Amino acid sequence: MASYFCPCPRGMEAALAEEIGEIAAQSTTLKVHNQVPGGVHCSGTMQDAWLLNLHSRIASRVLMRMAQRSYTTENDIYDLVLEQTWEDWFGPDHTIRVDVTAVKSPLRSLEFTTLKIKDAICDRFRDQYDKRPSVNTREPDMRIVGFLDARNFIVYLDTSGEALFKRGWREETGDAPLRENLAAGLLRVSGWKPGVPLFDPMCGSGTILVEAAQMLQGIPSGARRSFAFEKFADHDRQAWAAMKAAVKPNVLPQEPTIFGSDISGDMVEMTRHNLKIAGILFDVPLKQIEAQHVSAPTTEPGILLTNPPYGERIGVRGDSTVPQDDMAAGFYAAFSTTLKQRFAGWTAYLFTADLGLPKMLRLKESRKTPFFNGALECRLFRFDMVAGFNRREEAKPKQD
């Protein structure tokens, strides 16, 4: 049994632990352990690592722990890495990349520590084979990850390869697209389940819609890509092929439940293209329309989930002479009215780095959950659009 660490966007740890627990229902050996800031520890067999890579929509990677030890200098780290049987996993003809992260480490240079780890791996192969792996920082066969805290060093072998948010379907994006694993985490935190109406009125390149549609159709997040573990020594190709073949898609819905729109016709076309590339075989109705003019797409209340654009995208059809702050304020005031008048009974979730969003909407959030989009601190604001909301707002005495 191996120990694994699954990093994820900060704030998504509880959602990831819940997801891994659901994936573990397919295995008798996969166990979820503790959550820590930035990820979840778990354990299992190598086939459990396959399962996690294939099915986890929220994890960024699946890292297999090779060794752990206390340290005082870079030489301690070198010695521990040198002891590991890297040749059991890959050969000198594979390319490698080493990444190191640290929290409160006393070591002066992470770059020097990274170099010492690389040297230890290469020296081991040179001693055994008189040949060493080459470094490839762009598209390595194998990624080795080091983590340092104040006293301990852990070295991992990455089973994923490219980050798991790279699903294999995205060919083109809008400006600063939402990462796929963050979108999947937002869907889970919102409480959305396949079959519940979902609407993204500012869909951009469609990341939220594609994630939801793949979940509804039963397409695993890793179904359309390859992984580093496929290059491991003694990888069982037949067992891996059987695991993928065992995935059964869901019955396609008869009526649409996932809807999207955007102010930009180019974005709508991009979303339509991305849905097709992602293998979606059912209808996801899309419209080109400004968000402040949308209506609820179903009579049954559902979940509105969106990552509102900043600045320029709000003003795609706006007046370039109007300051962006004024344009944003006008947009959100109009969008707030739309929510109150046309989305009674819906739950609206807005994910944004603008912590003053509720004030611009003139709505009181029922919940705000902190997350990080990379290094950017964000909030997922929840607004419960109860029936009669707008009438109560109009009945309030006006402030002078």
Short mmCIF file of C-alpha atoms in Angstrom, two decimals:
data_model
loop_
_atom_site.label_atom_id
_atom_site.label_comp_id
_atom_site.label_asym_id
_atom_site.label_seq_id
_atom_site.Cartn_x
_atom_site.Cartn_y
_atom_site.Cartn_z
CA MET A 1 0.00 0.00 0.00
CA ALA A 2 1.23 3.46 -0.86
CA SER A 3 0.54 6.86 0.67
CA TYR A 4 -0.81 9.50 -1.68
CA PHE A 5 -1.29 13.24 -1.47
CA CYS A 6 -3.84 14.90 -3.74
CA PRO A 7 -3.32 18.67 -3.94
CA CYS A 8 -6.28 20.86 -4.91
CA PRO A 9 -7.24 24.54 -5.13
CA ARG A 10 -7.10 26.04 -1.65
CA GLY A 11 -10.53 26.00 -0.05
CA MET A 12 -11.59 22.84 -1.92
CA GLU A 13 -10.10 20.36 0.59
CA ALA A 14 -13.42 19.26 2.12
CA ALA A 15 -15.02 18.90 -1.32
CA LEU A 16 -12.05 16.81 -2.50
CA ALA A 17 -12.16 14.57 0.58
CA GLU A 18 -15.86 13.96 -0.06
CA GLU A 19 -15.15 13.18 -3.71
CA ILE A 20 -12.33 10.74 -2.87
CA GLY A 21 -14.70 9.02 -0.44
CA GLU A 22 -17.14 8.48 -3.32
CA ILE A 23 -14.36 7.18 -5.60
CA ALA A 24 -13.30 4.81 -2.79
CA ALA A 25 -16.68 3.08 -3.11
CA GLN A 26 -15.20 1.43 -6.24
CA SER A 27 -12.26 0.01 -4.27
CA THR A 28 -11.68 -2.07 -1.14
CA THR A 29 -8.23 -0.57 -0.56
CA LEU A 30 -8.53 3.20 -1.15
CA LYS A 31 -8.74 5.05 2.17
CA VAL A 32 -9.23 8.78 2.78
CA HIS A 33 -7.11 10.25 5.57
CA ASN A 34 -6.65 13.82 6.77
CA GLN A 35 -7.22 17.12 5.02
CA VAL A 36 -4.44 19.71 5.18
CA PRO A 37 -4.33 23.19 3.65
CA GLY A 38 -4.00 22.60 -0.07
CA GLY A 39 -4.94 18.94 -0.33
CA VAL A 40 -5.99 15.57 1.04
CA HIS A 41 -3.92 12.58 2.18
CA CYS A 42 -5.11 9.09 1.23
CA SER A 43 -3.66 5.61 0.75
CA GLY A 44 -4.13 2.58 -1.46
CA THR A 45 -2.67 0.47 -4.23
CA MET A 46 -1.28 1.64 -7.56
CA GLN A 47 -4.65 0.78 -9.11
CA ASP A 48 -6.23 3.18 -6.61
CA ALA A 49 -3.94 5.89 -8.00
CA TRP A 50 -5.31 5.00 -11.45
CA LEU A 51 -8.86 5.37 -10.12
CA LEU A 52 -8.10 8.77 -8.61
CA ASN A 53 -6.48 10.05 -11.79
CA LEU A 54 -9.36 8.79 -13.92
CA HIS A 55 -12.24 10.02 -11.76
CA SER A 56 -11.18 12.94 -9.54
CA ARG A 57 -12.54 16.17 -10.94
CA ILE A 58 -11.17 18.33 -8.08
CA ALA A 59 -7.61 17.06 -7.42
CA SER A 60 -4.76 18.84 -9.21
CA ARG A 61 -2.47 15.79 -9.10
CA VAL A 62 -2.05 12.40 -7.41
CA LEU A 63 1.37 12.32 -5.74
CA MET A 64 2.82 9.04 -4.44
CA ARG A 65 5.01 9.43 -1.36
CA MET A 66 8.43 7.87 -1.82
CA ALA A 67 10.05 8.83 1.50
CA GLN A 68 9.93 11.22 4.44
CA ARG A 69 12.61 12.29 6.93
CA SER A 70 13.70 15.18 9.09
CA TYR A 71 16.47 17.37 7.74
CA THR A 72 18.81 20.19 8.70
CA THR A 73 20.75 20.79 5.45
CA GLU A 74 20.39 20.20 1.73
CA ASN A 75 22.78 17.26 2.09
CA ASP A 76 20.21 15.42 4.23
CA ILE A 77 17.71 15.84 1.41
CA TYR A 78 20.25 14.64 -1.17
CA ASP A 79 20.97 11.50 0.89
CA LEU A 80 17.29 10.59 1.26
CA VAL A 81 16.58 11.04 -2.44
CA LEU A 82 19.69 9.05 -3.39
CA GLU A 83 18.46 6.09 -1.29
CA GLN A 84 15.19 5.73 -3.22
CA THR A 85 14.86 2.98 -5.82
CA TRP A 86 13.88 5.27 -8.69
CA GLU A 87 14.89 2.55 -11.13
CA ASP A 88 11.87 0.51 -9.97
CA TRP A 89 9.63 3.18 -11.50
CA PHE A 90 11.41 4.62 -14.52
CA GLY A 91 14.65 4.39 -16.48
CA PRO A 92 17.56 6.66 -17.44
CA ASP A 93 16.00 7.25 -20.87
CA HIS A 94 13.03 9.02 -19.32
CA THR A 95 13.10 12.80 -18.86
CA ILE A 96 12.49 14.32 -15.43
CA ARG A 97 11.43 17.55 -13.79
CA VAL A 98 11.80 18.45 -10.10
CA ASP A 99 9.54 20.93 -8.26
CA VAL A 100 9.86 21.96 -4.62
CA THR A 101 7.46 23.82 -2.36
CA ALA A 102 8.15 24.88 1.22
CA VAL A 103 6.39 26.22 4.29
CA LYS A 104 8.63 27.79 6.95
CA SER A 105 11.72 25.95 5.74
CA PRO A 106 15.02 27.28 7.17
CA LEU A 107 16.85 26.52 3.92
CA ARG A 108 17.95 29.62 2.05
CA SER A 109 17.39 28.58 -1.55
CA LEU A 110 14.64 26.39 -2.97
CA GLU A 111 16.44 26.50 -6.30
CA PHE A 112 19.55 24.93 -4.73
CA THR A 113 17.38 22.32 -2.97
CA THR A 114 15.72 21.49 -6.30
CA LEU A 115 19.18 21.07 -7.86
CA LYS A 116 20.28 18.72 -5.04
CA ILE A 117 17.19 16.50 -5.59
CA LYS A 118 17.87 16.36 -9.33
CA ASP A 119 21.53 15.55 -8.69
CA ALA A 120 20.63 12.71 -6.31
CA ILE A 121 18.29 11.07 -8.85
CA CYS A 122 20.81 11.46 -11.67
CA ASP A 123 23.69 10.22 -9.52
CA ARG A 124 21.77 7.07 -8.61
CA PHE A 125 21.12 6.25 -12.26
CA ARG A 126 24.70 7.10 -13.22
CA ASP A 127 26.03 4.76 -10.50
CA GLN A 128 23.81 1.90 -11.68
CA TYR A 129 23.61 2.35 -15.44
CA ASP A 130 26.44 4.78 -16.23
CA LYS A 131 23.67 6.90 -17.73
CA ARG A 132 21.42 9.59 -16.28
CA PRO A 133 17.96 10.98 -17.10
CA SER A 134 17.76 14.30 -18.91
CA VAL A 135 15.84 17.26 -17.54
CA ASN A 136 12.80 18.49 -19.46
CA THR A 137 10.90 21.24 -17.69
CA ARG A 138 8.19 21.56 -20.36
CA GLU A 139 7.02 18.01 -21.08
CA PRO A 140 8.81 15.62 -18.72
CA ASP A 141 8.05 11.91 -18.56
CA MET A 142 8.38 11.96 -14.77
CA ARG A 143 7.79 14.70 -12.22
CA ILE A 144 9.38 14.52 -8.79
CA VAL A 145 7.92 16.80 -6.14
CA GLY A 146 9.61 17.80 -2.88
CA PHE A 147 7.83 19.36 0.08
CA LEU A 148 9.60 21.00 3.02
CA ASP A 149 8.23 22.27 6.28
CA ALA A 150 10.29 23.56 9.20
CA ARG A 151 11.68 20.12 10.06
CA ASN A 152 10.58 17.44 7.60
CA PHE A 153 11.13 16.69 3.94
CA ILE A 154 8.82 14.53 1.80
CA VAL A 155 9.63 13.42 -1.72
CA TYR A 156 6.84 12.35 -4.07
CA LEU A 157 6.63 10.76 -7.50
CA ASP A 158 3.81 12.32 -9.52
CA THR A 159 1.48 9.65 -10.97
CA SER A 160 -0.50 12.20 -13.01
CA GLY A 161 1.94 13.91 -15.36
CA GLU A 162 0.25 17.06 -16.58
CA ALA A 163 -2.02 18.68 -14.00
CA LEU A 164 -5.40 16.96 -13.75
CA PHE A 165 -7.34 20.11 -14.61
CA LYS A 166 -6.03 19.55 -18.15
CA ARG A 167 -8.83 17.21 -19.19
CA GLY A 168 -7.71 16.80 -22.78
CA TRP A 169 -10.68 18.57 -24.41
CA ARG A 170 -9.75 22.25 -24.20
CA GLU A 171 -8.39 23.59 -27.49
CA GLU A 172 -9.20 27.25 -27.02
CA THR A 173 -10.19 29.51 -24.16
CA GLY A 174 -11.40 32.96 -23.43
CA ASP A 175 -9.44 35.41 -21.33
CA ALA A 176 -8.26 33.88 -18.03
CA PRO A 177 -10.49 30.78 -18.13
CA LEU A 178 -11.62 29.13 -14.93
CA ARG A 179 -9.62 25.96 -14.33
CA GLU A 180 -11.62 22.79 -14.79
CA ASN A 181 -10.97 21.35 -11.32
CA LEU A 182 -11.98 24.62 -9.69
CA ALA A 183 -15.20 24.65 -11.73
CA ALA A 184 -15.90 21.06 -10.64
CA GLY A 185 -15.30 22.00 -7.01
CA LEU A 186 -17.67 24.97 -7.29
CA LEU A 187 -20.36 22.66 -8.70
CA ARG A 188 -19.94 20.31 -5.75
CA VAL A 189 -19.90 23.09 -3.15
CA SER A 190 -23.03 24.60 -4.70
CA GLY A 191 -24.83 21.31 -4.12
CA TRP A 192 -25.60 20.82 -7.82
CA LYS A 193 -26.42 17.25 -8.82
CA PRO A 194 -27.02 15.88 -12.33
CA GLY A 195 -30.66 16.45 -13.22
CA VAL A 196 -31.01 19.70 -11.25
CA PRO A 197 -31.43 22.71 -13.57
CA LEU A 198 -28.14 24.59 -13.96
CA PHE A 199 -27.64 27.95 -15.65
CA ASP A 200 -24.43 29.93 -16.27
CA PRO A 201 -25.42 33.35 -17.69
CA MET A 202 -21.78 34.46 -18.18
CA CYS A 203 -20.38 31.18 -19.42
CA GLY A 204 -17.22 32.42 -21.16
CA SER A 205 -15.56 29.41 -22.79
CA GLY A 206 -17.98 27.08 -20.98
CA THR A 207 -15.84 25.44 -18.31
CA ILE A 208 -18.63 25.14 -15.73
CA LEU A 209 -21.06 23.85 -18.37
CA VAL A 210 -18.61 21.27 -19.75
CA GLU A 211 -17.81 19.94 -16.27
CA ALA A 212 -21.50 19.63 -15.43
CA ALA A 213 -22.34 18.05 -18.78
CA GLN A 214 -19.58 15.43 -18.44
CA MET A 215 -20.86 14.60 -14.94
CA LEU A 216 -24.41 14.26 -16.27
CA GLN A 217 -23.28 12.03 -19.14
CA GLY A 218 -20.97 9.97 -16.89
CA ILE A 219 -17.71 10.86 -18.66
CA PRO A 220 -14.77 10.58 -16.21
CA SER A 221 -12.57 13.67 -16.01
CA GLY A 222 -9.53 11.68 -17.13
CA ALA A 223 -11.18 9.73 -19.94
CA ARG A 224 -9.61 11.77 -22.74
CA ARG A 225 -5.98 12.07 -21.63
CA SER A 226 -2.89 10.08 -20.67
CA PHE A 227 -1.02 9.91 -17.34
CA ALA A 228 2.55 9.56 -16.09
CA PHE A 229 1.82 6.17 -14.47
CA GLU A 230 1.33 4.72 -17.95
CA LYS A 231 5.12 5.12 -18.38
CA PHE A 232 5.99 3.46 -15.06
CA ALA A 233 7.98 0.23 -15.21
CA ASP A 234 5.73 -2.85 -15.05
CA HIS A 235 2.61 -0.82 -15.83
CA ASP A 236 -0.25 -3.26 -16.47
CA ARG A 237 -1.76 -1.94 -19.70
CA GLN A 238 -4.47 -4.58 -19.85
CA ALA A 239 -5.70 -3.85 -16.32
CA TRP A 240 -5.69 -0.12 -17.03
CA ALA A 241 -7.62 -0.64 -20.27
CA ALA A 242 -10.12 -2.82 -18.39
CA MET A 243 -10.61 -0.12 -15.74
CA LYS A 244 -11.43 2.46 -18.40
CA ALA A 245 -13.66 0.03 -20.30
CA ALA A 246 -15.63 -0.70 -17.12
CA VAL A 247 -16.91 2.88 -17.01
CA LYS A 248 -20.51 2.92 -18.20
CA PRO A 249 -21.96 6.21 -19.47
CA ASN A 250 -25.24 7.46 -18.07
CA VAL A 251 -28.47 7.51 -20.04
CA LEU A 252 -28.67 10.73 -22.01
CA PRO A 253 -31.28 13.20 -20.75
CA GLN A 254 -34.46 13.64 -22.79
CA GLU A 255 -34.96 17.29 -21.80
CA PRO A 256 -32.24 19.94 -21.30
CA THR A 257 -31.27 20.72 -17.71
CA ILE A 258 -27.97 22.57 -18.36
CA PHE A 259 -28.09 26.03 -19.95
CA GLY A 260 -25.65 28.81 -20.73
CA SER A 261 -25.39 32.26 -22.22
CA ASP A 262 -22.83 35.00 -22.75
CA ILE A 263 -22.74 38.55 -24.08
CA SER A 264 -20.13 37.48 -26.65
CA GLY A 265 -21.15 35.46 -29.68
CA ASP A 266 -17.54 34.25 -29.99
CA MET A 267 -17.71 32.86 -26.44
CA VAL A 268 -20.99 31.09 -27.16
CA GLU A 269 -19.45 29.46 -30.23
CA MET A 270 -16.35 28.53 -28.22
CA THR A 271 -18.53 26.91 -25.55
CA ARG A 272 -20.45 25.00 -28.20
CA HIS A 273 -17.16 23.79 -29.70
CA ASN A 274 -15.74 22.81 -26.30
CA LEU A 275 -18.87 20.81 -25.45
CA LYS A 276 -18.47 18.89 -28.70
CA ILE A 277 -14.75 18.21 -28.16
CA ALA A 278 -15.51 17.07 -24.60
CA GLY A 279 -17.79 14.35 -25.99
CA ILE A 280 -21.15 15.78 -24.94
CA LEU A 281 -23.88 14.05 -26.94
CA PHE A 282 -26.98 15.86 -25.65
CA ASP A 283 -28.33 19.35 -26.12
CA VAL A 284 -26.99 22.17 -23.94
CA PRO A 285 -29.00 25.25 -25.04
CA LEU A 286 -26.81 28.35 -25.41
CA LYS A 287 -27.78 31.97 -26.15
CA GLN A 288 -25.93 35.15 -26.96
CA ILE A 289 -27.53 37.64 -24.57
CA GLU A 290 -26.42 40.14 -21.97
CA ALA A 291 -26.63 38.70 -18.47
CA GLN A 292 -28.91 41.48 -17.20
CA HIS A 293 -31.51 40.47 -19.80
CA VAL A 294 -31.66 36.71 -19.17
CA SER A 295 -34.67 34.79 -17.86
CA ALA A 296 -34.87 31.52 -15.94
CA PRO A 297 -34.51 28.73 -18.53
CA THR A 298 -36.87 26.33 -16.72
CA THR A 299 -40.07 26.65 -14.71
CA GLU A 300 -38.48 24.42 -12.06
CA PRO A 301 -36.07 26.40 -9.84
CA GLY A 302 -32.45 25.37 -10.00
CA ILE A 303 -28.91 26.64 -9.48
CA LEU A 304 -27.39 29.65 -11.20
CA LEU A 305 -23.60 29.36 -10.99
CA THR A 306 -21.26 31.76 -12.74
CA ASN A 307 -17.81 33.34 -12.64
CA PRO A 308 -18.61 36.96 -13.53
CA PRO A 309 -16.19 38.68 -15.88
CA TYR A 310 -14.14 41.68 -14.91
CA GLY A 311 -13.74 45.02 -16.62
CA GLU A 312 -13.61 44.69 -20.37
CA ARG A 313 -15.95 41.73 -20.86
CA ILE A 314 -18.70 43.58 -18.97
CA GLY A 315 -18.25 46.37 -21.50
CA VAL A 316 -18.18 44.32 -24.69
CA ARG A 317 -21.10 46.37 -25.93
CA GLY A 318 -20.60 49.24 -23.55
CA ASP A 319 -19.39 52.77 -24.07
CA SER A 320 -15.59 52.89 -23.94
CA THR A 321 -15.79 56.43 -22.60
CA VAL A 322 -17.53 55.23 -19.43
CA PRO A 323 -15.11 54.35 -16.59
CA GLN A 324 -15.01 50.60 -15.89
CA ASP A 325 -16.06 51.07 -12.25
CA ASP A 326 -19.22 52.91 -13.33
CA MET A 327 -19.90 50.35 -16.03
CA ALA A 328 -19.54 47.48 -13.52
CA ALA A 329 -21.82 49.20 -11.00
CA GLY A 330 -24.50 49.73 -13.65
CA PHE A 331 -24.20 46.16 -14.87
CA TYR A 332 -24.51 44.59 -11.42
CA ALA A 333 -27.43 46.82 -10.45
CA ALA A 334 -29.30 45.64 -13.57
CA PHE A 335 -28.26 42.01 -13.03
CA SER A 336 -29.51 42.17 -9.44
CA THR A 337 -32.92 43.32 -10.65
CA THR A 338 -33.00 40.42 -13.12
CA LEU A 339 -32.21 37.92 -10.37
CA LYS A 340 -34.92 39.28 -8.08
CA GLN A 341 -37.60 39.54 -10.76
CA ARG A 342 -36.95 36.44 -12.89
CA PHE A 343 -35.23 33.85 -10.70
CA ALA A 344 -37.61 33.41 -7.75
CA GLY A 345 -36.88 30.12 -5.99
CA TRP A 346 -33.41 29.76 -7.55
CA THR A 347 -30.14 29.69 -5.67
CA ALA A 348 -27.54 31.97 -7.27
CA TYR A 349 -23.82 31.38 -6.76
CA LEU A 350 -21.30 33.95 -7.97
CA PHE A 351 -17.58 33.15 -7.82
CA THR A 352 -15.44 36.27 -7.89
CA ALA A 353 -12.28 37.96 -6.65
CA ASP A 354 -14.32 41.13 -6.08
CA LEU A 355 -15.17 40.89 -2.39
CA GLY A 356 -17.49 43.90 -2.70
CA LEU A 357 -19.82 42.11 -5.12
CA PRO A 358 -22.82 41.80 -2.73
CA LYS A 359 -22.69 45.55 -2.17
CA MET A 360 -22.78 46.20 -5.93
CA LEU A 361 -25.67 43.74 -6.29
CA ARG A 362 -27.41 45.29 -3.29
CA LEU A 363 -28.12 41.76 -2.08
CA LYS A 364 -27.22 40.09 1.21
CA GLU A 365 -25.45 36.82 0.68
CA SER A 366 -26.67 33.81 2.67
CA ARG A 367 -23.18 32.32 2.61
CA LYS A 368 -19.71 33.25 1.42
CA THR A 369 -17.03 30.61 1.06
CA PRO A 370 -13.35 31.57 0.57
CA PHE A 371 -11.38 29.87 -2.20
CA PHE A 372 -8.23 30.61 -4.12
CA ASN A 373 -8.00 30.76 -7.90
CA GLY A 374 -4.23 30.24 -8.05
CA ALA A 375 -2.83 32.96 -5.78
CA LEU A 376 -5.96 35.10 -6.14
CA GLU A 377 -8.24 35.15 -3.10
CA CYS A 378 -11.87 34.70 -4.16
CA ARG A 379 -15.31 34.12 -2.66
CA LEU A 380 -18.22 31.95 -3.70
CA PHE A 381 -21.23 34.06 -2.74
CA ARG A 382 -24.60 32.37 -2.32
CA PHE A 383 -27.83 34.31 -2.77
CA ASP A 384 -31.20 32.67 -2.08
CA MET A 385 -33.71 34.20 -4.45
CA VAL A 386 -36.85 33.50 -2.46
CA ALA A 387 -40.28 34.03 -4.06
CA GLY A 388 -41.65 37.51 -3.40
CA PHE A 389 -38.13 38.91 -2.89
CA ASN A 390 -38.63 41.80 -5.30
CA ARG A 391 -42.00 42.80 -3.88
CA ARG A 392 -40.49 42.98 -0.38
CA GLU A 393 -37.60 45.09 -1.69
CA GLU A 394 -40.02 47.52 -3.34
CA ALA A 395 -42.08 47.76 -0.15
CA LYS A 396 -39.10 48.98 1.87
CA PRO A 397 -39.01 52.71 2.63
CA LYS A 398 -36.64 54.52 0.27
CA GLN A 399 -33.49 56.02 1.75
CA ASP A 400 -33.05 59.78 1.15
#
